[in-house]
Amino acid sequence: MTPQVSLIVISYEMKRELPRTLLSLSPRYQNCAAEDCEIIVVDNNSRERPDAASFAGLNANLQVLSCSQPSQSPARAINEGLVRARASLIGVWIDGARMASPGLIKTCLAASRLHERPVVATLNYQLGPNLQRISCEQGYNQATEDGLLDSIDWPKDGYRLFEISTPEMKGGPTGAMLESNALFLPRPLWEELGGYDEQFSEPGGSVVNPDTLIRAVALPGVQLIRVVGEGTFHQVHGGMSTSSQKSAINVVMEGNRTYMRLRGKPLTQVRQHGWIFDSRTGEVIR
Amino acid sequence: MQPTQHNIAPEVLRAWMVKYICGVLGLDAATFSTSDRFDVYGLDSVEAVIMAGVMEEEFQVLVDPNQFFEYPSVDEFVNAFTSQASVG
């Protein structure tokens, strides 16, 4: 049976974080049937590669692949996942350290049905009292984070993740959007886009994710649909843009240089509002 | 980061910043006030960091993005940045 949604989840050295992410994408947590959603984890050369058997208890339609040509950038791993995906709607989860809210998959599926050529973007959050590049400099760490998750008794009510996290977008749901960790496009749009651009070969892919969002919303006739009421929540794991202010600035500065070299113009955020789909009310603001 | 030697004229830098910010934010330069704070116009920290990088390329100087937070308007930044050039 062909699933309705395929999720490509990229993993690299996420032994602590990936189990929570996959639990948050599991059928029970997402309240969907296992056969409706396939999860394709593509590991990008972790020293200890994730083992599908260890996630058998999730009862998910889950496979774990190893990228055939791993590199510092996740772009190749994503593209290999896109080739394997079977569903008509495909979500790319560039950072396997991000947990989901409980209605994310169903909501993105519903949002995708609002338009013939939808670009469905979810909003990014970071666990903790501030953006992690700031909170990590103030002592926030994995132990703090474990305590926070315990404090809301996660995964009992996954929506409580909003209580212990910080939105990445300062301008709110309609504000400037640099990237979306969980970006859902119909398969034909991924094909038109050519997947992720593997020229972004720097560690972490540099700004390959912002580039993908920019290119996606620039495709002819597409409709950007921002999903609110759901989100992805970053667990701290030493990522380059979340460990310190200095490293975050460096990532953006270097990323912009790469972007200018490849695209011939400065990196920008996506400022178009698009449509807003609120999972809590089902309301669509066009 | 140490300020770098340069001889960028304040009016040149001011004009460049206005053009850049208005281009990014889709604003009419005629209505842009160089004395207003960046956040009045919705220029956030990500875009400030990007602007620093573009400015480096444009003028071949080092720009510390933190200066945009210390001097959060075009006028304040231009005054600070161009006065640094004479130091050292």
Short mmCIF file of C-alpha atoms in Angstrom, two decimals, chain A:
data_model
loop_
_atom_site.label_atom_id
_atom_site.label_comp_id
_atom_site.label_asym_id
_atom_site.label_seq_id
_atom_site.Cartn_x
_atom_site.Cartn_y
_atom_site.Cartn_z
CA MET A 1 0.00 0.00 0.00
CA THR A 2 1.37 3.38 -0.95
CA PRO A 3 1.64 5.77 1.99
CA GLN A 4 0.09 9.22 1.82
CA VAL A 5 3.16 10.91 3.22
CA SER A 6 6.85 10.14 3.10
CA LEU A 7 9.20 11.73 5.60
CA ILE A 8 12.92 11.96 4.91
CA VAL A 9 14.74 12.33 8.21
CA ILE A 10 18.45 13.05 8.16
CA SER A 11 20.59 11.70 10.93
CA TYR A 12 24.16 12.44 11.88
CA GLU A 13 25.57 11.70 15.33
CA MET A 14 22.16 11.94 16.99
CA LYS A 15 22.14 8.96 19.26
CA ARG A 16 20.42 10.92 22.01
CA GLU A 17 18.08 13.00 19.84
CA LEU A 18 16.92 10.69 17.06
CA PRO A 19 14.88 8.31 19.28
CA ARG A 20 12.77 11.21 20.53
CA THR A 21 12.36 12.56 17.02
CA LEU A 22 11.21 9.21 15.69
CA LEU A 23 8.89 8.71 18.63
CA SER A 24 7.36 12.08 17.81
CA LEU A 25 6.78 10.93 14.24
CA SER A 26 5.38 7.54 15.21
CA PRO A 27 1.79 6.60 14.37
CA ARG A 28 0.64 6.60 17.97
CA TYR A 29 2.04 10.06 18.71
CA GLN A 30 0.84 11.48 15.40
CA ASN A 31 -2.50 9.70 15.67
CA CYS A 32 -2.28 8.29 12.19
CA ALA A 33 -2.12 4.84 10.69
CA ALA A 34 1.33 3.39 10.21
CA GLU A 35 0.60 2.61 6.58
CA ASP A 36 -0.26 6.25 5.87
CA CYS A 37 3.21 7.56 6.61
CA GLU A 38 6.56 6.10 5.76
CA ILE A 39 9.62 7.38 7.57
CA ILE A 40 12.92 7.12 5.79
CA VAL A 41 15.88 7.85 8.00
CA VAL A 42 19.01 8.52 5.97
CA ASP A 43 22.09 8.39 8.10
CA ASN A 44 24.91 10.59 6.91
CA ASN A 45 27.84 8.56 8.22
CA SER A 46 27.41 8.59 11.97
CA ARG A 47 30.08 6.67 13.84
CA GLU A 48 27.32 4.57 15.39
CA ARG A 49 24.63 4.25 12.80
CA PRO A 50 21.01 4.05 13.90
CA ASP A 51 19.48 0.62 13.76
CA ALA A 52 15.90 0.22 12.54
CA ALA A 53 15.41 -2.73 14.88
CA SER A 54 15.89 -0.51 17.89
CA PHE A 55 12.85 1.50 16.82
CA ALA A 56 10.61 -1.51 16.22
CA GLY A 57 8.55 -0.64 19.28
CA LEU A 58 7.29 2.48 17.55
CA ASN A 59 5.29 0.33 15.11
CA ALA A 60 6.14 2.80 12.41
CA ASN A 61 6.61 2.25 8.71
CA LEU A 62 10.28 2.99 9.16
CA GLN A 63 13.42 2.24 7.26
CA VAL A 64 16.95 3.33 8.02
CA LEU A 65 19.34 3.85 5.15
CA SER A 66 22.96 4.86 4.99
CA CYS A 67 23.86 7.57 2.55
CA SER A 68 25.85 5.98 -0.27
CA GLN A 69 28.14 9.00 -0.62
CA PRO A 70 28.14 10.65 2.79
CA SER A 71 29.61 14.09 3.14
CA GLN A 72 29.64 17.02 5.52
CA SER A 73 26.47 18.29 3.86
CA PRO A 74 23.11 16.56 4.23
CA ALA A 75 22.07 17.45 0.67
CA ARG A 76 23.11 14.15 -0.89
CA ALA A 77 21.47 12.17 1.92
CA ILE A 78 18.23 14.08 1.41
CA ASN A 79 18.27 13.47 -2.31
CA GLU A 80 18.82 9.76 -1.81
CA GLY A 81 15.82 9.78 0.52
CA LEU A 82 13.73 11.61 -2.05
CA VAL A 83 14.49 8.89 -4.59
CA ARG A 84 13.29 6.22 -2.17
CA ALA A 85 10.13 8.01 -1.08
CA ARG A 86 6.91 6.46 -2.35
CA ALA A 87 4.21 8.87 -1.26
CA SER A 88 2.76 11.69 -3.31
CA LEU A 89 3.54 14.17 -0.53
CA ILE A 90 7.09 14.23 0.75
CA GLY A 91 8.36 16.06 3.80
CA VAL A 92 12.05 16.68 4.27
CA TRP A 93 13.30 16.73 7.85
CA ILE A 94 16.78 18.08 7.38
CA ASP A 95 17.66 17.90 11.06
CA GLY A 96 16.87 14.62 12.79
CA ALA A 97 17.29 16.33 16.14
CA ARG A 98 13.95 18.06 15.81
CA MET A 99 10.91 16.63 17.49
CA ALA A 100 7.40 17.16 16.13
CA SER A 101 4.16 18.33 17.63
CA PRO A 102 1.48 15.63 17.56
CA GLY A 103 -0.63 16.83 14.65
CA LEU A 104 2.11 17.86 12.31
CA ILE A 105 1.81 15.10 9.73
CA LYS A 106 -1.98 15.20 9.42
CA THR A 107 -1.95 18.99 9.30
CA CYS A 108 0.65 19.14 6.56
CA LEU A 109 -1.30 16.57 4.59
CA ALA A 110 -4.47 18.64 4.98
CA ALA A 111 -2.62 21.83 4.09
CA SER A 112 -1.22 20.24 0.96
CA ARG A 113 -4.76 19.61 -0.27
CA LEU A 114 -5.59 23.30 -0.28
CA HIS A 115 -3.75 23.97 -3.53
CA GLU A 116 -2.58 22.17 -6.65
CA ARG A 117 1.01 23.22 -6.12
CA PRO A 118 1.50 23.66 -2.40
CA VAL A 119 4.69 24.47 -0.58
CA VAL A 120 3.87 23.58 3.00
CA ALA A 121 6.25 25.05 5.54
CA THR A 122 6.19 24.35 9.24
CA LEU A 123 7.66 26.72 11.81
CA ASN A 124 10.87 26.06 13.72
CA TYR A 125 11.16 26.18 17.49
CA GLN A 126 14.08 25.50 19.79
CA LEU A 127 13.69 23.81 23.15
CA GLY A 128 14.64 25.99 26.07
CA PRO A 129 14.05 29.48 27.42
CA ASN A 130 15.79 31.23 24.56
CA LEU A 131 17.28 30.51 21.18
CA GLN A 132 19.90 27.89 21.89
CA ARG A 133 22.76 29.97 20.54
CA ILE A 134 22.00 32.28 23.46
CA SER A 135 20.85 29.83 26.12
CA CYS A 136 23.83 27.51 25.54
CA GLU A 137 26.12 30.39 26.47
CA GLN A 138 24.12 30.70 29.69
CA GLY A 139 24.47 27.08 30.67
CA TYR A 140 21.67 25.36 28.82
CA ASN A 141 22.71 21.87 27.86
CA GLN A 142 21.41 18.39 27.19
CA ALA A 143 20.84 17.68 30.88
CA THR A 144 18.82 20.89 31.23
CA GLU A 145 16.84 19.89 28.21
CA ASP A 146 16.16 16.40 29.53
CA GLY A 147 14.83 18.02 32.68
CA LEU A 148 12.60 20.35 30.68
CA LEU A 149 11.11 17.45 28.76
CA ASP A 150 10.55 15.59 32.02
CA SER A 151 8.84 18.67 33.43
CA ILE A 152 6.09 18.43 30.82
CA ASP A 153 5.97 14.67 31.08
CA TRP A 154 6.77 14.37 27.40
CA PRO A 155 5.50 12.57 25.35
CA LYS A 156 2.21 12.50 27.24
CA ASP A 157 0.95 15.72 25.63
CA GLY A 158 3.24 16.73 22.80
CA TYR A 159 1.63 20.13 22.42
CA ARG A 160 3.24 21.10 25.71
CA LEU A 161 6.48 21.35 23.75
CA PHE A 162 5.32 24.86 22.92
CA GLU A 163 5.47 25.70 26.65
CA ILE A 164 9.16 24.91 26.92
CA SER A 165 10.43 26.25 23.64
CA THR A 166 11.29 29.44 21.80
CA PRO A 167 10.16 30.31 18.28
CA GLU A 168 12.94 30.94 15.79
CA MET A 169 10.92 33.53 13.91
CA LYS A 170 10.92 36.82 15.75
CA GLY A 171 8.20 38.20 13.52
CA GLY A 172 5.64 35.54 14.38
CA PRO A 173 4.03 33.08 11.98
CA THR A 174 3.81 35.61 9.17
CA GLY A 175 7.26 37.04 9.73
CA ALA A 176 10.40 36.59 7.70
CA MET A 177 11.21 32.91 7.36
CA LEU A 178 14.75 31.73 6.84
CA GLU A 179 14.00 28.05 6.66
CA SER A 180 11.64 25.26 7.60
CA ASN A 181 12.93 22.07 9.10
CA ALA A 182 9.91 20.13 7.91
CA LEU A 183 9.14 21.21 4.37
CA PHE A 184 6.40 19.33 2.52
CA LEU A 185 6.05 19.35 -1.25
CA PRO A 186 4.25 17.04 -3.64
CA ARG A 187 6.62 14.72 -5.43
CA PRO A 188 6.38 16.60 -8.78
CA LEU A 189 7.49 19.81 -7.09
CA TRP A 190 10.50 18.09 -5.54
CA GLU A 191 11.32 16.86 -9.04
CA GLU A 192 10.94 20.33 -10.54
CA LEU A 193 13.17 21.66 -7.81
CA GLY A 194 15.78 19.00 -8.40
CA GLY A 195 15.85 18.23 -4.70
CA TYR A 196 18.48 19.83 -2.51
CA ASP A 197 21.42 21.46 -4.26
CA GLU A 198 24.49 19.36 -3.54
CA GLN A 199 26.74 22.29 -4.42
CA PHE A 200 26.13 23.37 -0.84
CA SER A 201 28.84 21.03 0.30
CA GLU A 202 29.93 22.75 3.51
CA PRO A 203 29.44 21.18 6.94
CA GLY A 204 25.75 20.99 7.73
CA GLY A 205 25.00 22.07 4.19
CA SER A 206 25.52 25.71 5.06
CA VAL A 207 22.37 27.49 3.86
CA VAL A 208 21.09 24.66 1.69
CA ASN A 209 17.83 24.59 3.61
CA PRO A 210 17.09 28.33 3.21
CA ASP A 211 18.09 27.96 -0.44
CA THR A 212 15.60 25.16 -0.91
CA LEU A 213 12.76 27.16 0.62
CA ILE A 214 13.62 30.19 -1.51
CA ARG A 215 13.70 28.10 -4.67
CA ALA A 216 10.50 26.27 -3.76
CA VAL A 217 8.42 29.40 -3.28
CA ALA A 218 9.86 30.78 -6.53
CA LEU A 219 8.54 27.88 -8.60
CA PRO A 220 5.79 29.00 -10.97
CA GLY A 221 2.25 28.80 -9.70
CA VAL A 222 3.04 27.51 -6.25
CA GLN A 223 1.31 28.55 -3.08
CA LEU A 224 3.24 28.90 0.16
CA ILE A 225 1.20 27.59 3.06
CA ARG A 226 2.54 28.23 6.53
CA VAL A 227 1.31 25.86 9.19
CA VAL A 228 0.67 27.23 12.66
CA GLY A 229 -0.33 25.31 15.74
CA GLU A 230 2.25 22.66 14.92
CA GLY A 231 6.00 22.87 14.80
CA THR A 232 9.37 21.20 15.05
CA PHE A 233 11.44 21.53 18.20
CA HIS A 234 15.20 21.47 18.14
CA GLN A 235 17.04 19.42 20.73
CA VAL A 236 20.46 20.77 21.51
CA HIS A 237 23.17 18.59 20.02
CA GLY A 238 26.13 20.78 19.25
CA GLY A 239 24.78 22.00 15.94
CA MET A 240 26.76 24.76 14.31
CA SER A 241 24.04 27.38 14.32
CA THR A 242 22.73 26.67 17.80
CA SER A 243 25.79 26.25 20.02
CA SER A 244 26.89 29.85 20.46
CA GLN A 245 26.25 33.33 19.17
CA LYS A 246 29.63 33.40 17.49
CA SER A 247 29.15 30.13 15.66
CA ALA A 248 25.64 31.14 14.62
CA ILE A 249 26.92 34.38 13.13
CA ASN A 250 29.70 32.52 11.36
CA VAL A 251 27.24 30.06 9.86
CA VAL A 252 25.12 32.86 8.42
CA MET A 253 28.10 34.93 7.24
CA GLU A 254 29.81 31.98 5.60
CA GLY A 255 26.52 30.68 4.29
CA ASN A 256 25.79 34.00 2.68
CA ARG A 257 29.17 33.97 0.97
CA THR A 258 28.44 30.53 -0.43
CA TYR A 259 24.97 31.61 -1.46
CA MET A 260 26.28 34.69 -3.26
CA ARG A 261 28.84 32.56 -5.05
CA LEU A 262 26.24 30.05 -6.20
CA ARG A 263 23.26 32.30 -6.78
CA GLY A 264 24.86 35.64 -7.58
CA LYS A 265 22.84 37.55 -5.02
CA PRO A 266 22.63 37.83 -1.24
CA LEU A 267 20.70 35.35 0.80
CA THR A 268 17.30 36.63 1.86
CA GLN A 269 14.53 35.37 4.02
CA VAL A 270 11.14 34.46 2.62
CA ARG A 271 8.92 37.39 3.41
CA GLN A 272 5.75 36.50 1.56
CA HIS A 273 3.02 35.58 4.00
CA GLY A 274 1.46 32.96 1.84
CA TRP A 275 -1.58 31.29 3.33
CA ILE A 276 -1.75 30.51 7.01
CA PHE A 277 -3.26 27.17 7.95
CA ASP A 278 -4.08 26.91 11.64
CA SER A 279 -4.21 23.33 12.80
CA ARG A 280 -6.05 24.28 15.97
CA THR A 281 -9.06 25.77 14.19
CA GLY A 282 -8.75 24.46 10.67
CA GLU A 283 -8.94 28.07 9.53
CA VAL A 284 -7.12 29.13 6.40
CA ILE A 285 -6.13 32.78 6.11
CA ARG A 286 -5.51 33.55 2.45
#
